[in-house]
mmCIF file of C-alpha atoms in Angstrom:
data_model
loop_
_atom_site.group_PDB
_atom_site.id
_atom_site.type_symbol
_atom_site.label_atom_id
_atom_site.label_comp_id
_atom_site.label_asym_id
_atom_site.label_seq_id
_atom_site.Cartn_x
_atom_site.Cartn_y
_atom_site.Cartn_z
ATOM 1 C CA MET A 1 -0.253 -0.132 -0.077
ATOM 2 C CA GLU A 2 1.485 3.440 -0.864
ATOM 3 C CA ILE A 3 1.043 6.216 0.905
ATOM 4 C CA LYS A 4 2.318 9.679 0.847
ATOM 5 C CA ILE A 5 2.794 11.863 3.835
ATOM 6 C CA ARG A 6 2.430 15.391 3.618
ATOM 7 C CA GLN A 7 2.003 18.998 5.088
ATOM 8 C CA GLU A 8 -1.272 19.411 5.538
ATOM 9 C CA LEU A 9 -2.542 22.440 3.689
ATOM 10 C CA GLU A 10 -5.798 24.519 4.488
ATOM 11 C CA GLU A 11 -7.711 22.731 1.954
ATOM 12 C CA ASP A 12 -7.416 19.437 3.518
ATOM 13 C CA TYR A 13 -8.787 20.795 6.646
ATOM 14 C CA GLU A 14 -12.144 19.195 6.475
ATOM 15 C CA LYS A 15 -11.731 16.152 5.109
ATOM 16 C CA VAL A 16 -9.037 15.792 7.881
ATOM 17 C CA TYR A 17 -11.850 17.380 10.691
ATOM 18 C CA GLN A 18 -13.581 14.592 8.947
ATOM 19 C CA VAL A 19 -10.588 11.570 9.244
ATOM 20 C CA VAL A 20 -10.114 12.645 13.387
ATOM 21 C CA LYS A 21 -13.431 12.242 14.097
ATOM 22 C CA SER A 22 -13.853 8.837 12.655
ATOM 23 C CA ALA A 23 -10.557 8.142 13.960
ATOM 24 C CA PHE A 24 -11.603 8.654 17.710
ATOM 25 C CA ASP A 25 -15.225 7.748 16.875
ATOM 26 C CA LYS A 26 -14.803 4.455 18.913
ATOM 27 C CA ALA A 27 -12.096 4.633 20.990
ATOM 28 C CA GLU A 28 -11.166 3.292 24.054
ATOM 29 C CA HIS A 29 -9.935 6.594 25.694
ATOM 30 C CA THR A 30 -11.245 9.686 23.497
ATOM 31 C CA ASN A 31 -13.755 12.194 24.770
ATOM 32 C CA GLY A 32 -15.328 12.615 21.264
ATOM 33 C CA ASP A 33 -13.464 16.076 21.025
ATOM 34 C CA GLU A 34 -10.205 15.958 19.119
ATOM 35 C CA GLN A 35 -11.567 16.727 15.569
ATOM 36 C CA ASN A 36 -12.035 19.924 17.135
ATOM 37 C CA LEU A 37 -8.920 19.980 19.027
ATOM 38 C CA VAL A 38 -7.335 19.951 15.670
ATOM 39 C CA ASN A 39 -9.220 23.397 14.593
ATOM 40 C CA ARG A 40 -8.765 25.230 18.507
ATOM 41 C CA LEU A 41 -4.878 23.885 17.586
ATOM 42 C CA ARG A 42 -4.283 25.699 13.706
ATOM 43 C CA ASN A 43 -5.666 29.225 15.719
ATOM 44 C CA SER A 44 -2.984 29.277 18.244
ATOM 45 C CA HIS A 45 0.739 29.945 19.257
ATOM 46 C CA THR A 46 1.463 26.734 19.695
ATOM 47 C CA PHE A 47 0.444 25.902 15.608
ATOM 48 C CA VAL A 48 3.934 24.256 13.608
ATOM 49 C CA PRO A 49 2.635 24.225 10.161
ATOM 50 C CA GLN A 50 5.325 22.093 9.444
ATOM 51 C CA LEU A 51 4.142 19.719 12.280
ATOM 52 C CA SER A 52 0.444 19.416 10.536
ATOM 53 C CA LEU A 53 0.826 16.263 8.382
ATOM 54 C CA VAL A 54 -1.396 14.140 6.357
ATOM 55 C CA ALA A 55 -1.419 10.406 4.786
ATOM 56 C CA GLU A 56 -2.420 9.899 1.692
ATOM 57 C CA ARG A 57 -3.722 7.030 -0.046
ATOM 58 C CA ASN A 58 -4.095 7.188 -4.323
ATOM 59 C CA GLY A 59 -4.970 10.805 -3.200
ATOM 60 C CA GLU A 60 -7.529 11.285 -0.352
ATOM 61 C CA ILE A 61 -6.652 11.534 3.045
ATOM 62 C CA VAL A 62 -6.808 8.912 5.582
ATOM 63 C CA GLY A 63 -4.565 10.022 8.586
ATOM 64 C CA HIS A 64 -3.624 12.963 10.330
ATOM 65 C CA ILE A 65 -0.230 14.609 13.341
ATOM 66 C CA LEU A 66 -0.176 17.029 14.708
ATOM 67 C CA PHE A 67 2.589 18.205 16.982
ATOM 68 C CA THR A 68 2.334 21.905 18.625
ATOM 69 C CA LYS A 69 4.626 23.704 20.577
ATOM 70 C CA ALA A 70 4.908 23.083 24.381
ATOM 71 C CA LYS A 71 6.930 24.535 27.651
ATOM 72 C CA VAL A 72 9.218 22.176 30.274
ATOM 73 C CA SER A 73 11.575 23.966 32.574
ATOM 74 C CA GLY A 74 11.363 26.951 30.316
ATOM 75 C CA THR A 75 12.166 25.421 26.995
ATOM 76 C CA THR A 76 10.137 24.745 23.813
ATOM 77 C CA GLN A 77 9.171 20.906 23.057
ATOM 78 C CA LEU A 78 6.517 19.372 21.507
ATOM 79 C CA VAL A 79 3.422 17.539 21.932
ATOM 80 C CA LEU A 80 2.086 15.021 19.820
ATOM 81 C CA ALA A 81 -1.881 14.986 20.123
ATOM 82 C CA PRO A 82 -3.499 13.451 18.074
ATOM 83 C CA LEU A 83 -2.959 11.131 15.797
ATOM 84 C CA SER A 84 -4.724 10.124 13.598
ATOM 85 C CA VAL A 85 -6.026 6.755 11.204
ATOM 86 C CA ILE A 86 -9.350 6.254 9.619
ATOM 87 C CA PRO A 87 -10.887 2.571 11.138
ATOM 88 C CA ALA A 88 -10.393 0.752 7.872
ATOM 89 C CA LEU A 89 -6.985 1.385 7.607
ATOM 90 C CA GLN A 90 -5.387 1.219 11.499
ATOM 91 C CA SER A 91 -3.506 -1.433 12.139
ATOM 92 C CA CYS A 92 -1.654 -1.424 8.566
ATOM 93 C CA GLY A 93 1.624 0.976 9.215
ATOM 94 C CA ILE A 94 0.342 4.836 8.201
ATOM 95 C CA GLY A 95 0.294 5.899 11.931
ATOM 96 C CA GLY A 96 3.613 4.338 12.179
ATOM 97 C CA LYS A 97 4.929 6.383 9.182
ATOM 98 C CA LEU A 98 3.006 9.534 10.336
ATOM 99 C CA ILE A 99 5.101 10.002 13.609
ATOM 100 C CA ALA A 100 8.306 9.213 11.887
ATOM 101 C CA GLU A 101 8.374 11.363 8.974
ATOM 102 C CA GLY A 102 6.410 14.104 11.964
ATOM 103 C CA HIS A 103 10.108 13.127 14.185
ATOM 104 C CA ARG A 104 12.215 13.349 10.863
ATOM 105 C CA ILE A 105 11.014 17.534 10.839
ATOM 106 C CA ALA A 106 10.444 18.214 14.242
ATOM 107 C CA ARG A 107 14.678 16.878 14.360
ATOM 108 C CA GLU A 108 15.638 19.149 11.450
ATOM 109 C CA LEU A 109 13.845 22.174 13.049
ATOM 110 C CA GLY A 110 15.413 21.785 16.118
ATOM 111 C CA TYR A 111 13.420 20.077 18.690
ATOM 112 C CA GLU A 112 14.403 18.413 21.597
ATOM 113 C CA PHE A 113 11.433 16.329 22.806
ATOM 114 C CA SER A 114 8.058 15.034 21.617
ATOM 115 C CA VAL A 115 6.125 14.024 24.622
ATOM 116 C CA LEU A 116 2.409 12.714 24.706
ATOM 117 C CA PHE A 117 -0.308 10.835 26.339
ATOM 118 C CA GLY A 118 -1.052 7.160 24.371
ATOM 119 C CA HIS A 119 -1.303 3.497 24.671
ATOM 120 C CA ALA A 120 1.045 2.411 26.239
ATOM 121 C CA HIS A 121 1.889 -1.164 23.795
ATOM 122 C CA TYR A 122 1.649 1.495 20.842
ATOM 123 C CA TYR A 123 3.862 4.380 21.368
ATOM 124 C CA PRO A 124 6.954 2.328 22.896
ATOM 125 C CA ARG A 125 7.057 0.835 19.323
ATOM 126 C CA PHE A 126 8.972 4.343 17.777
ATOM 127 C CA GLY A 127 11.531 5.490 21.169
ATOM 128 C CA TYR A 128 8.385 6.569 23.766
ATOM 129 C CA VAL A 129 9.115 5.611 26.947
ATOM 130 C CA SER A 130 7.949 7.138 30.024
ATOM 131 C CA ALA A 131 8.585 10.805 30.691
ATOM 132 C CA SER A 132 9.685 10.862 34.260
ATOM 133 C CA LEU A 133 12.334 9.250 32.276
ATOM 134 C CA PHE A 134 13.432 12.403 31.452
ATOM 135 C CA GLY A 135 12.351 14.642 34.892
ATOM 136 C CA ILE A 136 8.517 15.905 32.645
ATOM 137 C CA GLN A 137 5.749 15.679 35.243
ATOM 138 C CA THR A 138 2.493 16.660 34.450
ATOM 139 C CA ASP A 139 -0.622 17.617 36.627
ATOM 140 C CA ILE A 140 -2.960 15.858 34.510
ATOM 141 C CA GLU A 141 -3.680 12.592 36.359
ATOM 142 C CA VAL A 142 -2.439 10.147 34.059
ATOM 143 C CA PRO A 143 -0.798 6.307 34.784
ATOM 144 C CA ASP A 144 3.087 7.025 34.173
ATOM 145 C CA GLU A 145 2.837 4.036 31.343
ATOM 146 C CA ASN A 146 0.595 6.385 29.387
ATOM 147 C CA PHE A 147 2.458 9.918 29.832
ATOM 148 C CA MET A 148 5.238 9.636 27.208
ATOM 149 C CA ALA A 149 8.444 11.185 26.009
ATOM 150 C CA ILE A 150 11.096 10.416 23.000
ATOM 151 C CA ASN A 151 14.368 12.689 22.760
ATOM 152 C CA LEU A 152 13.896 12.852 19.443
ATOM 153 C CA GLN A 153 18.175 14.046 19.191
ATOM 154 C CA GLY A 154 18.949 11.118 20.618
ATOM 155 C CA LYS A 155 20.763 12.160 23.777
ATOM 156 C CA ASP A 156 20.431 11.983 27.544
ATOM 157 C CA THR A 157 18.774 15.059 28.359
ATOM 158 C CA LYS A 158 17.047 16.031 31.647
ATOM 159 C CA LEU A 159 14.430 18.572 31.500
ATOM 160 C CA ASN A 160 12.924 18.495 35.580
ATOM 161 C CA GLY A 161 9.843 20.475 35.052
ATOM 162 C CA MET A 162 6.413 19.940 34.696
ATOM 163 C CA LEU A 163 4.564 20.160 31.135
ATOM 164 C CA GLN A 164 2.627 22.712 30.387
ATOM 165 C CA VAL A 165 0.649 22.685 26.576
ATOM 166 C CA ALA A 166 -1.463 25.269 24.976
ATOM 167 C CA ASP A 167 -4.853 26.125 26.771
ATOM 168 C CA GLU A 168 -7.063 25.107 23.568
ATOM 169 C CA PHE A 169 -6.384 21.417 25.138
ATOM 170 C CA GLY A 170 -8.961 22.224 28.271
ATOM 171 C CA ASN A 171 -6.798 21.362 31.184
#
């Protein structure tokens, strides 16, 4: 299956909305607002256009990933949220391709960390480990195994601070 990963364009917004909505429609952990979160984040000061990516198959958008800026100990890092693939193509490697390309671009842009709240059995295959290993903390009640980070530059840096995400996340 040939998948093309590219930067999201403004004309993709409605299709991305539908992809995100369908991806989370029957998800185990969802608040049902992920598609609206994407819209809010696009309009925030944390939005990084180069890190809003879509996956296309035969010219159709079938997946989306978004990384936005966050603060930890006065440094600017990234938060991955959300990652979406249409239900019919989940478990086909599209999410992994979106993550890999997002990480590549983030490294080129000079970002050091990507942090996320996610499935403990999915994200570690892409290098994510417990954020606490880097000294990253959160005031959101979540099991340690679901609060993860990766050092995109391959270093063993400790940030030792509280994650501050965009207000648009509604914390």
